[in-house]
Every structure is written in C-alpha cells, then in structure tokens.
Amino acid sequence: MEMKSSEEIEIGRDVTPTLTPLSFSLHNSNLTTHCSACFSPLSSPFPSIPTPFYYCSPSCSAALSPLHHSSAEIHLPPSAHSSHLRAALRLLCSHRPSSSLRLAGLLSNRPILTSPQTPSLSHHDDHVSEEIKLGAAAMAEAISEQRAVPNDDVVLEEATIALCAVLTNAVEVHDNEGRALGIAVFDPTFSWINHSCSPNACYRFVLSSPPSSSLSDEPELLRIAPHPKMGSGGVCVSSNEFAKEVLGYGPRLVVRSIKKIKKGEEVTVAYTDILQPKATRQWELWSKYRFVCCCKRCRALPFSYVDHALQEISAFSYDSMDSYSKFLKDMADSKLSECIDDVISEYLSVGDPESCRDKLEKILMQGLNEQLEDVKGKSDSKFMLHPLNHHSLKAYTTLASAYKVCASDLLSVDSEIDTNQLKAFDMSRTSAAYSLLLAGATHHLFNSESSLIVSVANFWIGAGESLLFLSRSSGWGTCDNLGLIVPNHTSAIKLKWSKCSLVDRIRTCVANGQINSADFENVSNEFICCVSDITQKVWGFLISDCPFLRSCKDPINFSRLMSTKSSNRMDFEVCVDKSYKTEISYTHEPENSIYICEEPTSTDDVVACLLQLGLHCLAYGGLLGSICYGSQSHVVCHVQNVLDREKNIVLYSREES
C-alpha cells in the first residue's frame, strides 16, 4: 500500500490530523522518569512503594492501568521486559492477526523477519530472528497465563505476528530535546506511508495529556488516502476506518509536508537518517525493516551530488603517476570511520573533551596515517575526508560540543582568573565556528536535497545559539589582552537590529504559520546572501586559534567544490602541502591570515556582527523548524522566545542611552 495526496499541499502544512496510537510503551530506562500514559516528564517524587509504571495525573493512571493488567505484560519475566514486547502485548488486547498475517491492517513482515535471506547480513539476520523467537516465546507464556489457555502453537504464532508487526511499524518517540523515550505503533493512516530517502513529509510528536478540546482552532484534515501498489495482495482499507480502535491517549503524532506536494503524488517520510551515504542507509533499512530502498535518490546513477559528497574521500600522492583502486578507497573509508567512531565513543564514555578535539582535528587535517595495500601492493596514496563527507559532518558536530564543554570546564575551575576567562572565550568562539561550519556545510547539501530540512533546521538553530552565547560572553571584558578594544556592549547591540530587516520578515512568516514554496526560496536566497556577507567579517576572528579551521576559507559558500551540481566529481584542487594534491576545500595558509571583507575595526564591530549573524541563523533555523514541526511547536517557540529576549535588550539599551 501507499498513501497519496488527495489535494495539492503547500510546504509546511499538516497532512494528517493529530493521530493517537494503537499501542505504545516507554523504554525501560524511562519507566521511572516519564508518565507511562502520555510520556510527559514526571515532576512529583516517586512513591515509597515501587510500582512497574508511573503516571503524571489520575486521568493518565485511569486511562492506562487497566491495559497494563489486561495485556498480560505483568506476567512477563523481568529479563524479558522490553518496550517492543509490552507494545506487542498491548496491541493484542484489541486486535487479532488476520489470515494475511496482518494485524490491525498493518503488515507484520513475519516471513522475512524470521527467515534469514541475505548472505552478507546472515549473522545479523540470525541475531534478529533469535531475538524474535525468544521474545515471542516469552509473550506466548504470558498470554497463556493471562488467558488461562494452553501455550500452544496458535498462541505462539499470534505472539510472533504481533511482535513482528511492532518491529515493522513502530516509530521511536522523541522528546523536545531529541531524546528517545519509547515506541508507538499507529494505524494505517501513518503506518502505510512509505519510506523515501528524499521524502516530501516528516512527522512530529505531541507529548502532553490530551486536552478536552482540539489542539487547534482550525479543523484537522486528513489530506491523504490509501492506494494499492502492485503486489499488495488487494489489501484495501477505507480512510474513514483509520480512526477506529485507537487508544485515544498516548504520544500523538502529526505528519507534515516539507515540500510542495501535488494532488495524487505519493506522500513519503524517512525511516532512517538521510544525511548518510547510500550504503549506510541501505544497510540500516535492511537490518531494521528488511527491505531494499529503490527510491529515486537510491536509483540514481551516477550518484546524486549529495550522495557523492557524503561518501567522498580524497586521495593524493607524492607520485602523480600513483593510482588507487576503489578497494583502497573503500578500505580507507572504513578505517577513517572506525577512527572517528572510536574517538567519539571514548569522548561519550570517558568524557575527555581535550583528547577528543585533538584526535578529531588530527584526523581532519592529516587524514589516514596508515599505508594501505591491495592486490597491486602497498599504495603511497594519502586518503583524507572530503569536507562534506558524513564522517566530517559528524566530527564537526562532536568538536562543537567538545570545545563548548572545555570552555565550561575552565570557567567551573575559577572564572575569576583572566587566563581561564581568555581560554574559555577562545574555546567558545571555536565551538561557535564549528557550529557555523556544520550549518553551512549541510545547507549546501540542502540546496541539492531539500529533504534534509529537518537536520539543517537543527544545525542553524545550534549555530545561532552558539553565536549569541559568544556575543554575551564575559570573556569580552578581558579582550584587551588579545590586543582588541574592550567593547561597549550598549553601542554594539544598537547596531544589530537595524542593519537588516530579514530577521523581522522571517519572524512574521513564522508567526503567520504558513509560507509558500516560492516565498521560502526567496527568503532562503536572501538569508544566504546576508550570512555570507556577515560571516566574511568575523570568520577570521572565530577561527584564529584553531589550525584546522584556519584552513577553511568560507564556511558558507561551498559552491567552488564542484563545476555543476550534477557533476560526479568535485572539480577543484588546492595545495595542502607542495608535495601533495587533493580535492579538499581547505587551504593551509600563514597563521595570521584572516579571510574577511571590510574587517571590523573594533571589538564593538565584532560583537555587533556576531549578534547579527546569530540572530539571522537562529531566525532562519526557526523558519525551517516551523515548516517541519509547526509554528506552535516547542523548538519554534523556544527560538521565538530567544529572539524576543534579544529584541527587548535592544529596546532597553536604546532607552538607557
């Protein structure tokens, strides 16, 4: 089955009404911190007598407690308790599998999930099959005890189909900070929406106790309808049946358009992170859902520009006649990936930000310091990550975090010491620089693949917040040690809201709650022009203490990486060392080189530019967020509150002067 649009839908519109789940469950780690019924954080202390489940209100307790006892989950052994097993048992309370191995109209995928079929993934398949076998057996035992019936093959088959249906159709529920809380299974209105690596829709969660009235003054509409696909076996469910047999509570979901959708066009969402190369996406989709994606992006030959960039590794040699094979490049990619993943894992487990930043920047600057060998023998080629490679993007994300933690650690020791203030200030500006580089790099990819809007929204918001935090840093008071003029914050902040009207116009678009695709394109183009201009004025200041970042001329304009967007090769050559040639977009120049136009003449000017840049990044990220999640979503309200606070500071400063 597939879901198609029943009308023309503009960008940033709700495609479905607010949907409640067929079944859901918190992850084990969140059972004592969140309400089991609505997934809201618990504010009251835990009762002295421990219970398996906690609730935020009597109404939530009254809604879900009966289901806990009737679903047989209380009979699961402690070792078998998991969100998937609980959700599967709850699903069986109101639905039974059909002869077509479907449950509540949902595909169970049972034959494929329980039968390893792909030799290259056979070990992983065996593991999944074994997990299903053990989980279904535990469920069958619990069902047998609950119903007081024999634990026979019929009960086991029912449990297996329910568990497979949950594994196939469940989505992970995230809170406003992106933390995974649990899983939920929705009816065919959502579950029949297919995956694409270039989707035209996304979805957001609504986590709160259900209000007595509608969430919106506007009527909620279902703008999609089911259409059978070839090989669907004639399964068809009328759209007016979709709302039946849902629980009426739990984490809710809304599907929203991220592109303009034509009437009759299939509506798709992403089942995996699409800011990854094709091979990674394909592996994740097969390992979790057992299908090979054949969307337009995955079928493209040669690869699309975005997929080419995300997997690109540059190879160069002292010997211009030296050649390298695809085998060597793949081996280099694997080793570079392993190196970066090891560093990040160590950072997350040990918590040593200094070691993390040193190791990651060494990898980014020096590439793979290991001689590789193929059938032709050892190669003298040197392999380095392309600046848009997905490993590079992961490194930028981690480095922004590591430098931010370093700054916080320095100030926590003794914030009154000037040297600590200066070091923390330097760390903060480097963190902001990496955040800006990450946003600029992913926006460049977004220009070619607009489905990346969800990730790009988060990165622009992160960059904006980092820049605004830096502009308010107490470290400016010790900048005289850097040879700069101590800023007059009052005069600086007066400049920030008067130079450009784009921020206010973006905020108006967000407040209106709607923007059409043509206006969005115009705003995006104007935004890039603005931030490119401002960035040139402050980039040298942000990167002056980071050797790797000093090699990056422009974090916004990546157009020189290629001759055309459809090119299969990045056409540029820059000397990193006179003995080497590479395709990488970084140029190592003398340490004091600063790439700016109209260099700010005082610290006041620097602060003003940082404020302007931060406001632009934050406002645009908020606009992207409103397209993805709606103008009343948590992330958009947060952005609007920050912008309001900044504007109030400006007005107050003008009154004071």
XYZ file of C-alpha atoms in Angstrom:
657
model
C 0.000 0.000 0.000
C 0.968 3.614 -0.379
C -0.566 6.883 0.732
C -1.207 9.591 -1.855
C -2.208 13.198 -1.500
C -5.908 13.808 -2.026
C -5.273 17.502 -2.757
C -2.430 19.883 -3.549
C -0.469 20.564 -0.361
C 1.889 23.511 0.110
C 5.138 23.290 2.043
C 4.783 23.352 5.835
C 1.192 22.077 6.130
C -0.278 19.343 8.322
C -1.025 16.316 6.156
C -2.912 14.385 8.843
C -4.916 15.283 11.927
C -3.337 14.533 15.296
C -3.100 10.739 15.452
C -3.270 8.649 18.615
C -1.522 5.272 18.703
C -2.770 1.719 18.507
C -0.133 0.752 21.048
C 2.917 2.241 22.743
C 5.420 1.773 25.549
C 8.227 3.662 27.220
C 11.740 2.266 27.028
C 12.832 0.563 30.245
C 15.232 3.408 31.071
C 12.358 5.924 31.139
C 9.771 3.967 33.143
C 10.571 5.834 36.378
C 11.126 9.283 34.859
C 8.178 9.687 32.484
C 4.447 9.119 32.541
C 3.645 5.709 31.080
C 0.433 7.045 29.518
C 1.403 10.345 27.856
C 5.244 10.243 28.019
C 5.410 13.595 29.852
C 8.290 14.027 32.355
C 7.340 13.257 35.949
C 7.664 16.178 38.346
C 6.463 14.648 41.611
C 8.662 12.344 43.721
C 8.288 8.606 43.319
C 6.053 6.787 45.795
C 7.746 4.890 48.596
C 6.284 1.612 47.319
C 7.820 0.863 43.897
C 5.440 0.068 41.047
C 6.142 -1.009 37.459
C 4.612 2.148 35.999
C 4.235 5.799 36.983
C 1.763 8.475 35.871
C 1.673 12.254 35.807
C -2.014 12.511 36.738
C -5.002 10.469 37.944
C -6.522 10.680 34.455
C -3.443 9.095 32.878
C -3.445 6.394 35.541
C -7.125 5.666 34.969
C -6.568 5.502 31.211
C -3.665 3.054 31.108
C -3.760 0.993 34.314
C -6.493 -1.369 33.054
C -4.470 -2.063 29.905
C -1.380 -2.948 31.939
C -3.298 -5.664 33.733
C -5.282 -6.988 30.770
C -2.398 -7.121 28.281
C -0.530 -9.946 30.068
C 2.623 -7.850 30.423
C 2.506 -8.321 34.199
C 3.276 -11.996 33.514
C 6.437 -11.287 31.530
C 9.607 -12.390 33.335
C 11.818 -9.426 34.376
C 14.505 -10.454 31.889
C 12.007 -10.286 29.007
C 10.554 -6.848 29.703
C 11.155 -4.502 26.776
C 9.246 -1.722 25.063
C 8.652 -3.888 21.978
C 7.221 -6.822 23.937
C 4.966 -4.580 26.025
C 3.712 -2.747 22.932
C 3.040 -6.055 21.139
C 1.042 -7.438 24.072
C -0.990 -4.230 24.316
C -1.690 -4.380 20.584
C -3.107 -7.886 21.001
C -5.600 -6.651 23.602
C -7.797 -5.083 20.929
C -6.654 -6.771 17.712
C -6.053 -10.295 16.438
C -3.928 -11.321 13.452
C -5.748 -11.935 10.173
C -5.215 -14.788 7.758
C -2.998 -12.471 5.686
C -0.577 -12.145 8.630
C -1.684 -8.554 9.173
C -2.620 -7.034 12.486
C -4.974 -4.026 12.614
C -4.318 -3.623 8.896
C -0.557 -3.433 9.498
C 1.965 -5.557 7.639
C 3.737 -7.897 10.069
C 6.583 -8.876 7.720
C 6.741 -12.113 9.680
C 8.147 -14.448 6.964
C 11.030 -12.091 6.167
C 11.866 -11.101 9.749
C 12.033 -14.693 10.957
C 13.872 -16.163 7.943
C 17.480 -15.028 7.222
C 17.784 -14.422 3.492
C 20.789 -12.224 2.765
C 24.213 -13.923 2.989
C 26.076 -10.643 3.538
C 23.940 -9.924 6.581
C 23.301 -13.510 7.685
C 24.923 -13.093 11.106
C 22.815 -10.033 11.860
C 19.708 -11.743 10.468
C 20.288 -14.756 12.705
C 20.540 -12.425 15.697
C 17.251 -10.684 14.842
C 15.492 -13.983 14.188
C 16.697 -15.353 17.510
C 15.535 -12.230 19.358
C 12.084 -12.577 17.787
C 11.966 -16.260 18.689
C 12.864 -15.623 22.335
C 10.592 -12.587 22.642
C 7.600 -14.355 21.100
C 8.124 -17.332 23.408
C 8.069 -15.057 26.471
C 4.942 -13.321 25.158
C 3.214 -16.644 24.494
C 3.913 -17.809 28.032
C 2.492 -14.566 29.454
C -0.600 -14.733 27.200
C -1.203 -18.335 28.191
C -1.094 -17.463 31.871
C -3.286 -14.372 31.433
C -5.969 -16.160 29.397
C -5.662 -19.476 31.249
C -5.236 -21.348 27.960
C -2.600 -23.854 26.824
C 0.631 -22.383 25.495
C 0.351 -23.996 22.075
C 1.448 -23.170 18.527
C -1.607 -20.964 17.968
C -0.699 -18.682 20.869
C 2.961 -18.645 19.812
C 2.037 -17.696 16.236
C -0.206 -14.901 17.487
C 2.603 -13.565 19.667
C 5.125 -13.820 16.817
C 2.914 -11.898 14.375
C 2.222 -9.177 16.952
C 5.912 -8.758 17.765
C 6.840 -8.649 14.065
C 4.099 -6.073 13.428
C 5.533 -3.860 16.166
C 9.112 -4.255 14.905
C 7.978 -3.371 11.366
C 5.661 -0.460 12.134
C 6.752 1.105 15.434
C 8.417 4.513 15.416
C 10.685 5.774 18.147
C 9.139 8.621 20.119
C 11.472 11.534 20.910
C 11.038 14.420 23.301
C 11.681 18.081 22.512
C 15.414 17.622 23.099
C 15.641 14.664 20.725
C 15.937 12.015 23.450
C 14.363 8.635 22.677
C 11.545 7.955 25.166
C 9.851 4.858 23.813
C 7.981 3.479 20.826
C 4.488 3.818 19.381
C 2.516 1.994 16.692
C -0.022 3.969 14.674
C -2.845 2.854 12.406
C -2.540 2.698 8.590
C -3.060 6.458 8.303
C 0.593 6.731 9.262
C 1.950 3.190 9.006
C 1.063 2.886 5.319
C 3.200 5.930 4.479
C 6.241 4.511 2.719
C 9.885 5.406 3.130
C 11.936 7.522 0.757
C 15.489 8.822 1.072
C 14.120 12.009 -0.484
C 10.806 12.313 1.390
C 8.259 15.082 0.969
C 6.937 14.854 4.542
C 8.108 14.411 8.112
C 6.311 13.877 11.417
C 6.306 15.449 14.836
C 5.190 14.151 18.226
C 2.804 15.793 20.672
C 3.681 14.833 24.239
C 1.199 16.008 26.844
C -2.004 14.930 28.495
C -4.752 15.134 25.848
C -6.762 18.372 26.138
C -10.514 18.262 26.290
C -10.786 20.216 23.046
C -8.936 20.292 19.759
C -5.278 21.271 19.653
C -6.026 23.895 17.009
C -8.737 26.390 16.149
C -8.526 25.154 12.559
C -10.302 21.909 11.616
C -7.889 18.991 11.393
C -7.991 17.360 7.973
C -6.772 14.081 6.552
C -5.194 15.044 3.224
C -4.005 11.588 2.174
C -5.742 8.387 1.077
C -4.590 4.778 0.570
C -3.768 3.424 -2.874
C -2.840 -0.207 -3.559
C 0.556 -0.928 -5.075
C 1.484 -3.797 -7.316
C 1.902 -6.876 -5.161
C -0.123 -5.543 -2.244
C -2.461 -8.505 -2.430
C -5.554 -6.396 -2.877
C -5.496 -5.146 0.691
C -7.558 -2.011 0.989
C -8.847 -0.094 3.968
C -11.156 2.865 3.616
C -9.748 6.079 5.054
C -12.829 6.517 7.246
C -11.894 3.319 9.100
C -8.482 4.554 10.150
C -9.566 6.271 13.353
C -11.235 3.178 14.805
C -9.706 1.005 17.553
C -7.053 3.514 18.597
C -6.397 4.048 22.289
C -7.316 7.732 22.453
C -4.278 8.548 24.593
C -0.518 8.146 24.494
C 2.131 10.004 22.469
C 0.409 11.590 19.481
C 1.745 12.259 16.006
C 1.154 14.661 13.110
C 2.502 14.230 9.571
C 3.635 17.473 7.930
C 4.741 18.398 4.411
C 8.331 19.566 3.888
C 7.900 20.051 0.140
C 5.062 21.158 -2.078
C 3.043 18.013 -2.857
C 0.900 17.629 -5.962
C -2.540 16.060 -5.862
C -2.172 12.317 -6.409
C 1.534 12.339 -5.505
C 2.725 9.693 -3.053
C 3.460 11.039 0.425
C 6.652 9.632 1.948
C 8.688 10.003 5.130
C 12.197 8.877 6.087
C 12.609 5.732 8.185
C 16.299 6.442 8.767
C 18.789 9.307 8.890
C 19.023 10.520 5.292
C 22.114 12.648 5.972
C 24.123 9.491 5.306
C 25.520 7.901 2.140
C 23.503 5.332 0.218
C 25.304 2.242 1.529
C 24.709 3.217 5.163
C 21.043 3.992 4.559
C 20.511 0.726 2.708
C 22.143 -1.303 5.461
C 20.127 0.361 8.218
C 16.838 -0.089 6.354
C 17.515 -3.742 5.676
C 18.729 -4.531 9.189
C 15.663 -2.930 10.785
C 12.835 -3.279 8.253
C 14.065 -5.903 5.779
C 13.641 -4.014 2.532
C 15.989 -2.551 -0.048
C 15.133 1.060 -0.829
C 14.511 1.750 -4.512
C 13.584 5.428 -4.262
C 14.694 7.864 -6.949
C 17.677 9.010 -4.894
C 18.887 5.440 -4.359
C 18.354 4.505 -8.022
C 20.309 7.494 -9.349
C 23.321 6.567 -11.491
C 25.724 8.165 -11.208
C 25.072 9.011 -7.577
C 23.364 12.291 -6.823
C 25.633 15.161 -5.850
C 24.624 14.825 -2.192
C 25.338 11.095 -2.010
C 28.619 11.601 -3.838
C 29.685 14.310 -1.381
C 28.600 12.358 1.702
C 30.889 9.456 0.842
C 33.727 11.329 -0.881
C 37.291 10.615 0.205
C 40.157 12.460 -1.428
C 43.253 10.541 -2.449
C 46.550 12.117 -3.460
C 50.184 11.079 -3.666
C 53.777 12.288 -3.827
C 53.936 10.375 -7.092
C 51.496 11.852 -9.581
C 51.576 8.541 -11.509
C 50.398 6.560 -8.475
C 46.902 5.162 -8.792
C 44.449 3.890 -6.262
C 41.650 1.390 -6.561
C 38.067 1.552 -5.369
C 39.023 -1.224 -2.972
C 41.631 1.027 -1.344
C 39.198 3.917 -1.145
C 36.568 1.717 0.499
C 39.179 0.407 2.908
C 40.248 3.956 3.738
C 36.630 4.950 4.345
C 36.168 2.019 6.712
C 39.322 2.821 8.670
C 38.576 6.550 8.878
C 35.053 5.750 10.032
C 36.413 3.404 12.681
C 38.907 6.024 13.883
C 36.260 8.744 14.223
C 33.718 6.428 15.862
C 36.329 5.256 18.376
C 37.204 8.838 19.320
C 33.554 9.822 19.724
C 32.745 6.687 21.741
C 35.676 7.407 24.043
C 34.505 11.003 24.468
C 30.974 9.928 25.357
C 32.112 7.250 27.807
C 35.207 8.833 29.387
C 34.324 12.497 28.966
C 37.717 13.891 27.933
C 36.903 16.778 25.548
C 40.542 17.866 25.096
C 41.651 14.438 23.900
C 38.598 14.214 21.657
C 39.171 17.539 19.933
C 42.901 16.877 19.412
C 42.295 13.450 17.874
C 39.436 14.519 15.635
C 41.246 17.583 14.307
C 44.307 15.448 13.612
C 42.165 13.094 11.516
C 40.553 16.000 9.665
C 43.921 17.632 8.928
C 46.163 14.624 8.301
C 43.752 12.002 7.046
C 44.568 8.320 7.352
C 48.100 7.856 8.645
C 48.311 4.274 7.516
C 49.678 2.689 4.358
C 47.038 0.570 2.650
C 47.623 -2.416 0.420
C 45.635 -4.074 -2.355
C 46.422 -6.711 -4.987
C 48.858 -4.299 -6.650
C 50.830 -3.923 -3.457
C 51.222 -1.075 -0.995
C 49.976 2.322 -2.067
C 51.659 5.659 -1.409
C 48.316 7.422 -1.747
C 47.151 9.536 1.156
C 43.449 9.465 1.968
C 41.593 12.374 3.532
C 37.956 13.063 4.278
C 36.128 15.439 1.991
C 34.760 18.421 3.979
C 31.198 17.331 3.128
C 31.774 13.647 3.905
C 29.295 12.405 6.505
C 32.214 11.478 8.787
C 33.416 15.091 8.579
C 29.942 16.352 9.479
C 29.896 14.001 12.467
C 33.310 15.323 13.506
C 32.157 18.968 13.278
C 29.160 18.156 15.493
C 31.348 16.495 18.110
C 34.012 19.205 18.001
C 31.425 21.940 18.580
C 30.329 20.027 21.680
C 33.862 19.248 22.890
C 35.031 22.875 22.684
C 31.866 24.019 24.464
C 32.491 21.533 27.287
C 36.139 22.640 27.514
C 35.007 26.251 27.942
C 32.535 25.285 30.648
C 35.143 23.205 32.482
C 37.632 26.087 32.508
C 35.101 28.510 33.975
C 33.984 25.985 36.584
C 37.543 25.825 37.987
C 37.912 29.556 38.633
C 36.056 32.009 36.449
C 37.802 34.990 38.099
C 41.244 34.159 36.675
C 41.910 36.116 33.489
C 43.782 33.260 31.831
C 40.828 30.933 32.367
C 38.475 33.605 31.056
C 40.540 34.015 27.902
C 40.953 30.282 27.308
C 37.250 29.685 27.829
C 36.479 32.580 25.493
C 38.728 31.059 22.820
C 37.049 27.677 23.252
C 33.611 29.277 22.929
C 34.435 31.027 19.676
C 35.932 27.820 18.239
C 32.779 25.943 19.248
C 30.682 28.608 17.517
C 32.880 28.338 14.421
C 32.355 24.574 14.182
C 28.604 25.036 14.655
C 28.586 27.576 11.824
C 30.702 25.315 9.594
C 28.311 22.414 10.231
C 25.272 24.554 9.399
C 26.893 25.964 6.261
C 28.046 22.558 5.011
C 24.681 20.874 5.485
C 22.858 23.862 3.991
C 24.983 23.459 0.881
C 23.736 19.859 0.644
C 20.200 21.037 1.431
C 20.312 23.215 -1.700
C 20.534 19.997 -3.729
C 18.365 17.803 -1.486
C 15.618 19.750 0.254
C 14.543 16.688 2.256
C 17.453 17.413 4.610
C 15.452 20.313 6.066
C 14.958 18.680 9.491
C 18.698 18.298 10.124
C 19.518 21.698 8.642
C 16.936 23.403 10.876
C 18.592 21.992 13.990
C 22.086 22.957 12.805
C 21.154 26.582 12.034
C 19.446 26.908 15.415
C 22.528 25.450 17.105
C 24.814 27.857 15.238
C 22.621 30.829 16.141
C 22.564 29.949 19.825
C 26.351 29.441 19.898
C 26.983 32.818 18.267
C 24.572 34.650 20.572
C 26.137 32.961 23.597
C 29.569 34.077 22.408
C 28.381 37.654 21.895
C 27.221 37.719 25.542
C 30.351 36.066 26.917
C 32.005 37.587 29.976
C 35.311 36.954 28.211
C 34.941 40.175 26.240
C 35.987 42.027 29.382
C 39.499 40.589 29.099
C 39.862 41.036 25.347
C 42.365 43.822 25.858
C 44.908 41.039 26.397
C 44.228 39.983 22.825
C 45.076 43.428 21.523
C 41.446 44.362 20.960
C 39.408 47.271 22.304
C 37.187 46.400 25.232
C 33.676 46.543 23.768
C 30.914 48.895 24.670
C 28.034 46.405 24.589
C 25.419 49.152 24.513
C 26.732 50.634 21.282
C 27.231 47.200 19.788
C 23.742 45.914 20.384
C 22.181 49.055 18.951
C 23.540 48.005 15.577
C 22.211 44.515 15.498
C 18.530 45.010 14.759
C 18.775 47.983 12.438
C 21.080 46.724 9.707
C 18.798 44.116 8.149
C 15.043 43.615 8.084
C 15.266 39.938 7.127
C 15.064 38.690 10.717
C 11.779 40.521 11.290
C 10.366 39.294 7.987
C 11.294 35.710 8.827
C 9.614 36.071 12.209
C 6.475 37.357 10.514
C 6.415 34.263 8.294
C 6.754 32.034 11.352
C 4.048 33.935 13.253
C 1.667 33.591 10.313
C 2.246 29.851 10.449
C 2.428 29.455 6.680
C 4.780 30.216 3.809
C 4.525 29.100 0.199
C 7.392 27.397 -1.591
C 8.219 30.395 -3.824
C 8.468 32.810 -0.883
C 10.528 30.271 1.043
C 13.033 30.026 -1.795
C 13.349 33.817 -1.930
C 13.852 34.074 1.832
C 16.459 31.293 1.734
C 18.430 33.011 -1.021
C 18.364 36.330 0.817
C 19.378 34.621 4.048
C 22.460 33.065 2.470
C 23.468 36.422 0.995
C 23.165 38.058 4.422
C 25.031 35.416 6.411
C 27.740 35.133 3.754
C 28.372 38.866 3.998
C 28.417 38.923 7.804
C 30.483 35.734 8.086
C 33.278 37.191 5.971
C 33.627 39.955 8.556
C 34.004 37.674 11.603
C 35.233 34.296 10.358
C 38.877 35.205 10.881
C 38.093 36.213 14.464
C 36.242 32.954 15.173
C 38.937 30.636 13.815
C 42.169 32.379 14.796
C 43.111 29.824 17.474
C 42.254 26.644 15.554
C 44.739 25.346 12.943
C 42.152 23.180 11.200
C 39.529 25.919 10.939
C 42.162 28.375 9.696
C 42.405 26.172 6.614
C 38.729 26.724 5.810
C 38.260 29.913 3.816
C 34.478 30.136 3.884
C 32.036 28.056 5.970
C 29.019 29.195 3.961
C 29.949 29.141 0.285
C 30.866 25.617 -0.844
C 29.974 26.207 -4.481
C 33.607 26.063 -5.574
C 33.677 22.384 -4.635
C 32.194 21.488 -7.989
C 31.713 22.752 -11.508
C 27.986 21.888 -11.665
C 25.531 20.398 -9.200
C 25.110 17.304 -11.348
C 28.834 16.677 -11.590
C 30.042 13.285 -10.443
C 33.397 14.709 -9.407
C 34.374 17.631 -7.237
C 36.421 19.798 -9.602
C 38.879 21.685 -7.508
C 42.496 21.359 -6.483
C 44.087 23.097 -3.553
C 47.601 22.612 -2.266
C 47.744 21.375 1.286
C 51.409 20.580 1.020
C 53.564 21.293 -2.002
C 54.187 17.574 -2.380
C 50.523 16.655 -2.357
C 47.449 17.471 -4.363
C 43.960 16.877 -3.067
C 40.318 17.558 -3.765
C 39.786 19.023 -0.307
C 38.476 22.552 0.016
C 40.854 23.653 2.728
C 43.969 25.739 2.193
C 46.634 25.891 4.867
C 47.890 29.467 4.902
C 50.116 31.512 7.215
C 48.850 31.513 10.780
C 47.851 35.161 10.841
C 45.844 35.133 7.619
C 42.263 36.273 8.193
C 39.690 35.884 5.457
C 37.363 38.843 5.845
C 35.922 41.651 3.834
C 35.670 45.033 5.458
C 37.411 43.797 8.582
C 35.756 45.147 11.755
C 37.842 47.971 13.162
C 36.927 47.448 16.810
C 35.628 44.833 19.179
C 32.328 46.713 19.146
C 32.046 45.908 15.445
C 32.920 42.249 16.046
C 30.261 41.911 18.742
C 27.679 43.620 16.536
C 28.473 41.290 13.626
C 28.310 38.216 15.861
C 24.941 39.334 17.171
C 23.637 39.955 13.653
C 24.944 36.604 12.467
C 23.495 34.762 15.450
C 20.090 36.380 15.005
C 19.987 35.503 11.309
C 20.983 31.880 11.928
C 18.503 31.456 14.764
C 15.609 33.089 12.906
C 16.184 31.052 9.748
C 16.524 27.851 11.767
C 13.219 28.739 13.398
C 11.625 29.182 9.975
C 12.841 25.746 8.894
C 11.610 24.354 12.203
C 8.157 25.859 11.675
C 7.963 24.136 8.287
C 8.879 20.792 9.852
C 7.000 20.998 13.146
C 4.566 23.924 13.018
C 4.707 27.419 14.479
C 3.411 26.265 17.885
C 5.999 23.510 18.320
C 8.413 23.573 21.238
C 11.506 24.268 19.130
C 9.901 27.194 17.274
C 8.506 28.718 20.472
C 11.976 28.460 22.000
C 13.516 30.295 19.039
C 10.852 32.999 19.156
C 11.408 33.492 22.899
C 15.166 33.914 22.410
C 14.615 36.431 19.615
C 12.093 38.328 21.758
C 14.598 38.478 24.588
C 17.305 39.823 22.292
C 14.991 42.467 20.868
C 13.923 43.554 24.354
C 17.582 44.033 25.276
C 17.975 46.300 22.254
C 14.939 48.385 23.171
C 16.075 48.645 26.781
C 19.575 49.703 25.705
C 18.172 52.435 23.465
C 16.033 53.767 26.310
C 19.047 53.773 28.633
C 21.102 55.744 26.140
